[in-house]
Short mmCIF file of C-alpha atoms in Angstrom, two decimals:
data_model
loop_
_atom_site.label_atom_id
_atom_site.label_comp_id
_atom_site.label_asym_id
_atom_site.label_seq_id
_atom_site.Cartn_x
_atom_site.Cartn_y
_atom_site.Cartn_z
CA UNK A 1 0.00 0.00 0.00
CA UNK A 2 1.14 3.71 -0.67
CA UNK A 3 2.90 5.94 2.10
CA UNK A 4 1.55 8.99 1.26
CA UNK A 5 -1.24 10.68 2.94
CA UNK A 6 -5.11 8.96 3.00
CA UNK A 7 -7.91 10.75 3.96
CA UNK A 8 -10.02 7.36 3.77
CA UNK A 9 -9.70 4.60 5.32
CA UNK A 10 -12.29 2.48 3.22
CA UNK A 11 -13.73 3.55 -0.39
CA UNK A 12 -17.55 1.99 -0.93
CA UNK A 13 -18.49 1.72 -3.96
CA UNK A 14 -21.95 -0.08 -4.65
CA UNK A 15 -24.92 0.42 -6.30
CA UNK A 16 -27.51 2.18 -4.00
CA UNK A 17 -30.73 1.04 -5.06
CA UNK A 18 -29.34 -2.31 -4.56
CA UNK A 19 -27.48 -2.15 -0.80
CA UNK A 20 -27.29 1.33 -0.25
CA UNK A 21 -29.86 1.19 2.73
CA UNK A 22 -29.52 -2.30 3.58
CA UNK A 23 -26.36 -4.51 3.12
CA UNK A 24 -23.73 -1.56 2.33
CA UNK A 25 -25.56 1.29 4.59
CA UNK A 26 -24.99 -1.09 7.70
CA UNK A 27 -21.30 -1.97 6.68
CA UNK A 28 -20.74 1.72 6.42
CA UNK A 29 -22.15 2.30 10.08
CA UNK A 30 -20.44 -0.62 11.70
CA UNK A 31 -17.24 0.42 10.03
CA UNK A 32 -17.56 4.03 11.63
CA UNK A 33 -17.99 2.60 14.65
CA UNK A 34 -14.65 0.69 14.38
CA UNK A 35 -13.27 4.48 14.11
CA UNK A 36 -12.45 3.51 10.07
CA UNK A 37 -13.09 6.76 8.07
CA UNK A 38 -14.88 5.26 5.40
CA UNK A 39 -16.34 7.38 2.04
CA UNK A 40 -19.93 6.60 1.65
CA UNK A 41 -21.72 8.72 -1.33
CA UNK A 42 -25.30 9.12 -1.08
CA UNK A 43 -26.17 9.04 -4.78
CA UNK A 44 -28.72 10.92 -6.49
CA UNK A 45 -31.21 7.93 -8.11
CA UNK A 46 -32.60 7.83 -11.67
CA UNK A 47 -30.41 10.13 -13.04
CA UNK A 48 -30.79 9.82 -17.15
CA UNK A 49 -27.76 8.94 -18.49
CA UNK A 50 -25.93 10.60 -21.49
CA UNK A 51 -23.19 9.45 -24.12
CA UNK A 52 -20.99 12.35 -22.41
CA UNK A 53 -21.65 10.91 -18.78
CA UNK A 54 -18.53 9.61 -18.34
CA UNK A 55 -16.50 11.82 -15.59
CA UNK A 56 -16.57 10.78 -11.96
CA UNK A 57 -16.78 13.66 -9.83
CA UNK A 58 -14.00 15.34 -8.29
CA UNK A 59 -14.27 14.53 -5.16
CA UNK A 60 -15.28 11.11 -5.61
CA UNK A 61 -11.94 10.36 -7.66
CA UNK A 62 -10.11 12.23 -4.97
CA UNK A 63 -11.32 9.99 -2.11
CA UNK A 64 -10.90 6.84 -4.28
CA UNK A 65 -6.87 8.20 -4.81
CA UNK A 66 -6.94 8.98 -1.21
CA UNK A 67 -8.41 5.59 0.03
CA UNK A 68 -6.59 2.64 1.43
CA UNK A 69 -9.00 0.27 0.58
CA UNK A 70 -11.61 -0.03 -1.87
CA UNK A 71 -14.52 -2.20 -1.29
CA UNK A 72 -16.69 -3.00 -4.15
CA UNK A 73 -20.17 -4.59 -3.75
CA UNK A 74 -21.28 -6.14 -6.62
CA UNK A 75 -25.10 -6.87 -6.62
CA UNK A 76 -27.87 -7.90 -8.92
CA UNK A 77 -28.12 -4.24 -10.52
CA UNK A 78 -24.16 -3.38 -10.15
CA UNK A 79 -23.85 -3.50 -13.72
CA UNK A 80 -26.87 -1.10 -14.83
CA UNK A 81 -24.83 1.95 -13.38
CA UNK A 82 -22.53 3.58 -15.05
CA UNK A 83 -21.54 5.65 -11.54
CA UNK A 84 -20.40 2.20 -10.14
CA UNK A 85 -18.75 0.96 -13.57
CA UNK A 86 -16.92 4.20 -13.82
CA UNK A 87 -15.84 4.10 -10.34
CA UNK A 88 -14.69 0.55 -10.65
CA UNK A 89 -12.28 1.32 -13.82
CA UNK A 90 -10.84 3.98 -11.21
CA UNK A 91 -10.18 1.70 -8.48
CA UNK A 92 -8.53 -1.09 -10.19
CA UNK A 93 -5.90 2.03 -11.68
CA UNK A 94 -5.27 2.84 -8.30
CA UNK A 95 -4.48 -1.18 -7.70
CA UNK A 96 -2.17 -0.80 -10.30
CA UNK A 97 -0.12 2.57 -10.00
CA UNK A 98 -0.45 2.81 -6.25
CA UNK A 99 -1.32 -0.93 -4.71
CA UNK A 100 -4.17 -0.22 -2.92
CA UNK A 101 -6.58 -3.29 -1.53
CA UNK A 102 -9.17 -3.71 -3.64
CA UNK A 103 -12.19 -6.58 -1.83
CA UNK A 104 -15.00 -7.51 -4.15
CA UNK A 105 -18.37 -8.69 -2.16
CA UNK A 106 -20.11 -10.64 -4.09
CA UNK A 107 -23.45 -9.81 -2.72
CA UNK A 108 -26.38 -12.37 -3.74
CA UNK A 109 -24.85 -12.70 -7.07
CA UNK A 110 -21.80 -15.25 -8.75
CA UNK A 111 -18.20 -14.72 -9.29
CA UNK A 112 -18.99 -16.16 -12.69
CA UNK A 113 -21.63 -13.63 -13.42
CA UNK A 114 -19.47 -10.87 -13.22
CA UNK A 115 -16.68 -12.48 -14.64
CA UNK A 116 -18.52 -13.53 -17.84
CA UNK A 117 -20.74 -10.89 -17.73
CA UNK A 118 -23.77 -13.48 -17.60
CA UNK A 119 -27.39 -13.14 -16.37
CA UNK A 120 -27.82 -9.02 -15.08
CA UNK A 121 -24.59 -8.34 -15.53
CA UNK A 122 -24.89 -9.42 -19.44
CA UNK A 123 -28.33 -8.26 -20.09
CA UNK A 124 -27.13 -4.46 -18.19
CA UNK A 125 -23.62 -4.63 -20.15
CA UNK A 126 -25.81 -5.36 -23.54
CA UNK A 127 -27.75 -2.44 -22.92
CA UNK A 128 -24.81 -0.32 -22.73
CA UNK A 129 -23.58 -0.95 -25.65
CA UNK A 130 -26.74 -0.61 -27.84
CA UNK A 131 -26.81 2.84 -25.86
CA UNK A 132 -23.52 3.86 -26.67
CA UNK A 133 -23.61 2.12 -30.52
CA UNK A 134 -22.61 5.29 -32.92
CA UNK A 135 -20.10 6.60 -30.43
CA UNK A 136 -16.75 5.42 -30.78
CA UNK A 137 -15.10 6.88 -27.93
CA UNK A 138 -18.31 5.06 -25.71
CA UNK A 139 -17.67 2.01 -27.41
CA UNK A 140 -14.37 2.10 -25.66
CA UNK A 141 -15.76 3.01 -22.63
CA UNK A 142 -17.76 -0.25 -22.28
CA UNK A 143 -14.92 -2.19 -23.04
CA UNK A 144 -12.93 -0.73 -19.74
CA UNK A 145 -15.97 -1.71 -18.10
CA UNK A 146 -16.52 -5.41 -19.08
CA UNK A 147 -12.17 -5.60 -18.41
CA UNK A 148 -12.76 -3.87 -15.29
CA UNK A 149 -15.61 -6.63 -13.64
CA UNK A 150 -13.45 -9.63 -15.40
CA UNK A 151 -10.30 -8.23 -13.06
CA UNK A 152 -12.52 -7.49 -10.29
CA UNK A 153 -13.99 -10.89 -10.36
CA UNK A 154 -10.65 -12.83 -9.99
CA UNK A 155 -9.63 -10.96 -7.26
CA UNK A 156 -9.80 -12.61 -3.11
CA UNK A 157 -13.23 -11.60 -1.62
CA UNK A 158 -16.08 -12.42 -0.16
CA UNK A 159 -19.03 -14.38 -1.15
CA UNK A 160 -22.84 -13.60 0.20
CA UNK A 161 -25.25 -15.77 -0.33
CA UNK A 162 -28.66 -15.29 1.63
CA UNK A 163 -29.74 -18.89 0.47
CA UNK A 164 -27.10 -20.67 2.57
CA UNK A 165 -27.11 -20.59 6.81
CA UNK A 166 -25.30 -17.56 7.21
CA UNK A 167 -26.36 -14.02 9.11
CA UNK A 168 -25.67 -10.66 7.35
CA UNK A 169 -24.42 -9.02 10.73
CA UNK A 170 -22.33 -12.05 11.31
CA UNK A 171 -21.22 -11.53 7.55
CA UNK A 172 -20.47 -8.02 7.68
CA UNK A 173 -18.39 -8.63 11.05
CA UNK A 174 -16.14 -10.53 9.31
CA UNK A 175 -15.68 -7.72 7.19
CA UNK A 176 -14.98 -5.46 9.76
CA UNK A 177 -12.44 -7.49 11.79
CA UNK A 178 -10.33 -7.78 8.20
CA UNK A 179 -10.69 -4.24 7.71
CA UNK A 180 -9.53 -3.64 11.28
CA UNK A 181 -6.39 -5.96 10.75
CA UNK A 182 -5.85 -4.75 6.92
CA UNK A 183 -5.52 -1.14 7.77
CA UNK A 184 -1.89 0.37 9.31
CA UNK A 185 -1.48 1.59 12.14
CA UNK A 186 -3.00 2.83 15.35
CA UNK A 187 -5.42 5.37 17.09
CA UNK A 188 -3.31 5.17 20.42
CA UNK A 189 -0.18 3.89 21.38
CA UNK A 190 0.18 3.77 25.36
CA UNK A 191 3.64 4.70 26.57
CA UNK A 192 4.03 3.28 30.74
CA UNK A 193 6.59 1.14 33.00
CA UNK A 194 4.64 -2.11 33.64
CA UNK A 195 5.35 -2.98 37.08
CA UNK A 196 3.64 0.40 38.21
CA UNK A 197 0.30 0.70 36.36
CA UNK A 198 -0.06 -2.38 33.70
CA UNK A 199 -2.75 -3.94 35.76
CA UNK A 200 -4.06 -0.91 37.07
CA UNK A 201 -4.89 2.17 35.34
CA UNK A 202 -3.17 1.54 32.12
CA UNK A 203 -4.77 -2.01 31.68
CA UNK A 204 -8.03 0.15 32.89
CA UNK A 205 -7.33 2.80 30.34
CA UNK A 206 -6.80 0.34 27.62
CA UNK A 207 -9.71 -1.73 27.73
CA UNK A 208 -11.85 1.07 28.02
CA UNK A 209 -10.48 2.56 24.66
CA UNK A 210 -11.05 -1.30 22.81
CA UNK A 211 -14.51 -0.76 24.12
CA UNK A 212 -15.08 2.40 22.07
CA UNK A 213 -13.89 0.54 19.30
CA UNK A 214 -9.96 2.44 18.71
CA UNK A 215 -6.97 0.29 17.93
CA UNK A 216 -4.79 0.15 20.79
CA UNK A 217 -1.30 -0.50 21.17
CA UNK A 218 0.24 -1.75 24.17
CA UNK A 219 3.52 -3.68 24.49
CA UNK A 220 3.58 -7.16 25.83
CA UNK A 221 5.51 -8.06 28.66
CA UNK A 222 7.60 -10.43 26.88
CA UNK A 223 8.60 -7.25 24.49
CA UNK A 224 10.49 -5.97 27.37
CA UNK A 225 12.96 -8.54 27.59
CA UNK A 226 16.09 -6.62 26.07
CA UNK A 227 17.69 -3.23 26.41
CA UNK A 228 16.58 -1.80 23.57
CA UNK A 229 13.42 -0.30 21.92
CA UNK A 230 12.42 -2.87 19.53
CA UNK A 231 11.94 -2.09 15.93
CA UNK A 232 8.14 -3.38 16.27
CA UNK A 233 7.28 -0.44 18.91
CA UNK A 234 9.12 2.28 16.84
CA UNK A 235 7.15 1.19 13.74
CA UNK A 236 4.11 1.29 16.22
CA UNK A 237 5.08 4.60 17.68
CA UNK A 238 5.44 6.07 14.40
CA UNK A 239 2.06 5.14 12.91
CA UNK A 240 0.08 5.93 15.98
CA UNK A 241 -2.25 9.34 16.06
CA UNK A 242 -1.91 10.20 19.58
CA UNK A 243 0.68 9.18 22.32
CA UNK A 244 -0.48 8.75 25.59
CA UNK A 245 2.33 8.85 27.89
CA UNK A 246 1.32 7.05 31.83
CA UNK A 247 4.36 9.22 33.73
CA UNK A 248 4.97 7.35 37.23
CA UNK A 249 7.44 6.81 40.05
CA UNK A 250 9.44 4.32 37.70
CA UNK A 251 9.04 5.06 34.88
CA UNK A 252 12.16 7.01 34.25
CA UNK A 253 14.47 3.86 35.77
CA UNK A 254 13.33 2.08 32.63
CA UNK A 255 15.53 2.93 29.57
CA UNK A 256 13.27 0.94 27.63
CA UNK A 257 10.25 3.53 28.69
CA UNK A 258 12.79 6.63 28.18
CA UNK A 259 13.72 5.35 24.35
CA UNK A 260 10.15 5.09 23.63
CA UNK A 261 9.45 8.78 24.81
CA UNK A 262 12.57 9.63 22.95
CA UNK A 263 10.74 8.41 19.70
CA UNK A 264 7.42 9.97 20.62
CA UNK A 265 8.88 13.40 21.38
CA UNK A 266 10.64 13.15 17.34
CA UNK A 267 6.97 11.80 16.19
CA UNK A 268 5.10 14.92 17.72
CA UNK A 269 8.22 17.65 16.33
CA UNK A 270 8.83 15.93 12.87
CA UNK A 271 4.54 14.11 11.99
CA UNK A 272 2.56 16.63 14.43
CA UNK A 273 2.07 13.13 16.79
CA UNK A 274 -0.46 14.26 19.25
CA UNK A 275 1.07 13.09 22.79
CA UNK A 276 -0.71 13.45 26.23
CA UNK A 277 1.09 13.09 29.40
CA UNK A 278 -0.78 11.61 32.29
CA UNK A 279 0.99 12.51 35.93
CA UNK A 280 -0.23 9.01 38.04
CA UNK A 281 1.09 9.75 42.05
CA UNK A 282 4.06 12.19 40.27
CA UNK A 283 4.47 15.68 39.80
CA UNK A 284 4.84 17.69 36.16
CA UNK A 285 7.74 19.62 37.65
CA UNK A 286 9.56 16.34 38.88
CA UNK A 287 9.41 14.82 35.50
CA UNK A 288 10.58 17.87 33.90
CA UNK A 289 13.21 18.99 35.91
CA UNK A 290 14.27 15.40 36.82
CA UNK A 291 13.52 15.95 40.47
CA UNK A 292 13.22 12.98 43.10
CA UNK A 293 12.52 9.76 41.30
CA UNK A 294 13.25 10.85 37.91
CA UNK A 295 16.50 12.59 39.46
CA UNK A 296 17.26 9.70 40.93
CA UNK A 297 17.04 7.58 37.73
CA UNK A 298 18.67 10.00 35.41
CA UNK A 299 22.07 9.71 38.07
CA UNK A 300 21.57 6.11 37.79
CA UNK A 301 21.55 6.28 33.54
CA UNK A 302 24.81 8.85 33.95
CA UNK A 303 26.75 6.32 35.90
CA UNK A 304 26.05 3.75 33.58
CA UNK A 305 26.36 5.26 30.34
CA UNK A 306 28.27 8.37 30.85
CA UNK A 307 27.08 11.71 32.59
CA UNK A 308 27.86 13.37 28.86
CA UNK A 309 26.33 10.53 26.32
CA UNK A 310 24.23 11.26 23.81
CA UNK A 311 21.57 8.87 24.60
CA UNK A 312 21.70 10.21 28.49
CA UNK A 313 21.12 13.77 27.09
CA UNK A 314 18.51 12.57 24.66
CA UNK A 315 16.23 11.05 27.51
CA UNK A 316 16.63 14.52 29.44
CA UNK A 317 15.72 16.37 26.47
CA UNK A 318 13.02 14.15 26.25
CA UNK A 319 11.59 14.82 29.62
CA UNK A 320 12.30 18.48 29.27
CA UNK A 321 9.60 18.87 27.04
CA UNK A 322 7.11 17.53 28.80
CA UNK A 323 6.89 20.97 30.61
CA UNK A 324 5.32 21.81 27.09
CA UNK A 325 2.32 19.89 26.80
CA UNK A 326 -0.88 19.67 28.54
CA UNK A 327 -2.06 16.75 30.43
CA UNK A 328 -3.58 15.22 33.34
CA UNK A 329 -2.74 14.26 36.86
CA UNK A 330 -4.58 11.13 38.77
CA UNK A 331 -5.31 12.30 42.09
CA UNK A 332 -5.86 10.14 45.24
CA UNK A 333 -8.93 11.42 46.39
CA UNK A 334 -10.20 10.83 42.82
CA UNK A 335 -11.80 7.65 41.19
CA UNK A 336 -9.85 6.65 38.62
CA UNK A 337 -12.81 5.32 35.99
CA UNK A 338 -14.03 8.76 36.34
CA UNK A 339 -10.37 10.14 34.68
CA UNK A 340 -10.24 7.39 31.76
CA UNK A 341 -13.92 8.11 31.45
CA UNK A 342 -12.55 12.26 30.26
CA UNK A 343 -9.33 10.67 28.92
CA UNK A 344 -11.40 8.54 26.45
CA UNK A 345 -14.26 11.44 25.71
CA UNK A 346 -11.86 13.72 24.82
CA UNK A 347 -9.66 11.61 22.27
CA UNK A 348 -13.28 10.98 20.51
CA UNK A 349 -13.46 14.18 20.32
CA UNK A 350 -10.29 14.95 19.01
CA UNK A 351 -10.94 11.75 16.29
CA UNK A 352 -14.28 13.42 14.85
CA UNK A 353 -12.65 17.09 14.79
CA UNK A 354 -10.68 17.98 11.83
CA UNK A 355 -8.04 20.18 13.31
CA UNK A 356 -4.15 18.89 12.78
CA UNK A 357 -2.81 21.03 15.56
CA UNK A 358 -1.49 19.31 18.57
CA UNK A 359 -4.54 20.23 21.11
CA UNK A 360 -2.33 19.34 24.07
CA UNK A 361 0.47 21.73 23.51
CA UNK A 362 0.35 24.59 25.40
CA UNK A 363 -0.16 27.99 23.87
CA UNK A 364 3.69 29.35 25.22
CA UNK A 365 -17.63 10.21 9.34
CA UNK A 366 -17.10 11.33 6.27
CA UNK A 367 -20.64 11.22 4.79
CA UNK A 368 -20.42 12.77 0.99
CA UNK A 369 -22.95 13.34 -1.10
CA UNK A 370 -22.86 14.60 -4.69
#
């Protein structure tokens, strides 16, 4: 899949009369609530269609380019649109130049069909072509077309068929779950020293963002087992959103903890990483100015490494900018639910808001429709 910069998540592409409110309107909801920005046009029915109807919109061939996956629903009518045909032809370029995921559903309907162009698909391809039969430059237009649903058709999918003992929501969860695995990345990578809050209020804080449906990452124990940062959690680091940093009395004595923060600290300067430090039973100033238990650990990293290395004077740096950011602190006389309860509300927020500022540095669904 491409590097650069997607807007979308998941291209649909479907025909609406056909799935629009059923099969493909409840894929595009339980998507969304997987936190997958997905493109889902509401299209404009019965339009007439002319021999010069042949340009996708703009924005629709911008959020196809700007998609990492495109799923195509092929139904009993697929064929009769041009919209969908059009669209297709689009999406298999973008297979080609750029290697995005293209999954065919083969909704009520046979691979063969569209392959062959038998049954609808024939009778709607037909029709086409006596449409389009003194223009030339149509002509070739329904040739892409017929191309376009014999590639589509050969490609891995999935296969609905209401006729056999199968349940659409159980169907489309399977979807889902691939989508969820298929896509890079992650809403929230948790940054904390496991023998202070892994089975407290980071394990707490974790499960309650898998509830909401984000795509969490946090290390395993077994990860831990070396000296070094492995390549896995920079690569995670890197393609998270937002950082959430869990400060606490250890969490400085752990250089494995300080190289990760190290990483996060480049992510938010150099890919606008959005990091949040929570303060749990230690204070902002000790953790920036390396007071107490972080002082303590620093002198601890100086005799071991050097007082003057660069990977001592890296971690402080890293610390040091702490001061910068906003965050919160868990408080004793608070319940701690009630924290990850704000914690979570406010990085939904921040996931349906459009802004690409950093929210917690201190001041010193896409629906279309054409």
């Amino acid at each position: 899949m491409s590097n650069e910069l997607k807007n979308y998540d998941v291209f649909l592409n479907f025909h609406g009369k056909d799935s629009g409110y059923t099969f493909t309107g409840t894929l595009y909801n339980a998507l969304r609530s997987k936190r997958i920005k997905t493109f889902f046009t509401k299209h404009e029915y019965g339009r007439k269609l002319h021999t010069d109807d042949s340009h996708i919109p703009p924005f629709t061939l911008k959020a196809i380019k700007e998609s990492r996956i495109s799923v195509v629903v092929l139904s009993e009518n697929y064929a009769s649109s041009s919209r969908c045909l059009d669209e297709l032809v689009a999406i298999l370029e973008c297979k080609r130049t750029i290697n995005q995921l293209v999954w065919p559903i083969f909704y009520k309907v046979d691979p063969s069909q569209v392959r062959h162009q038998k049954g609808s698909y024939g009778e709607h391809i037909c029709n086409f072509k006596n449409f389009f039969r003194d223009y030339n430059d149509s002509n070739e237009r329904v040739k892409q077309w017929r191309a376009a649903l014999s590639e589509v058709s050969k490609l891995s999918g999935w296969l609905y068929n209401d006729r056999r003992s199968q349940y659409e929501y159980e169907f489309i969860e399977r979807i889902v779950e691939s989508t969820v695995q298929a896509l890079p990345g992650y809403d929230v990578f948790l940054s904390f020293t496991g023998e202070d809050t892994r089975y407290t209020f980071t394990g707490f804080l974790y499960n309650a963002f898998r509830r909401e449906g984000f795509k969490i990452f946090m290390d395993d124990e077994e990860l831990e087992s070396g000296n070094q940062i492995s390549q896995k959690l920079m690569r995670a680091i890197e393609s998270s959103k937002i950082s959430i940093v869990v400060l606490s009395e250890n969490y400085a004595y752990s250089t494995w903890c300080l190289d990760e923060l190290a990483k996060i600290i480049e992510c938010m300067k150099t890919n606008n990483q959005m990091v949040w430090p929570i303060f749990y039973n230690v204070q902002k100033s000790d953790v920036c100015n390396q007071t107490k238990s972080y002082g303590e650990a620093m002198t601890e990293h100086e005799k071991r490494f050097g007082k003057d290395s660069e990977k001592v004077q890296k971690w402080r740096s890293a610390l040091s900018e702490i001061k910068n950011l906003e965050g919160d602190h868990v408080k004793q006389n608070e319940y701690q639910h009630e924290l990850i309860e704000r914690i979570v509300e406010k990085v939904i927020k921040i996931e349906g808001s459009k802004h690409t500022a950093n929210p917690f540095l201190l001041s010193n669904d896409s629906y279309e429709e054409e």
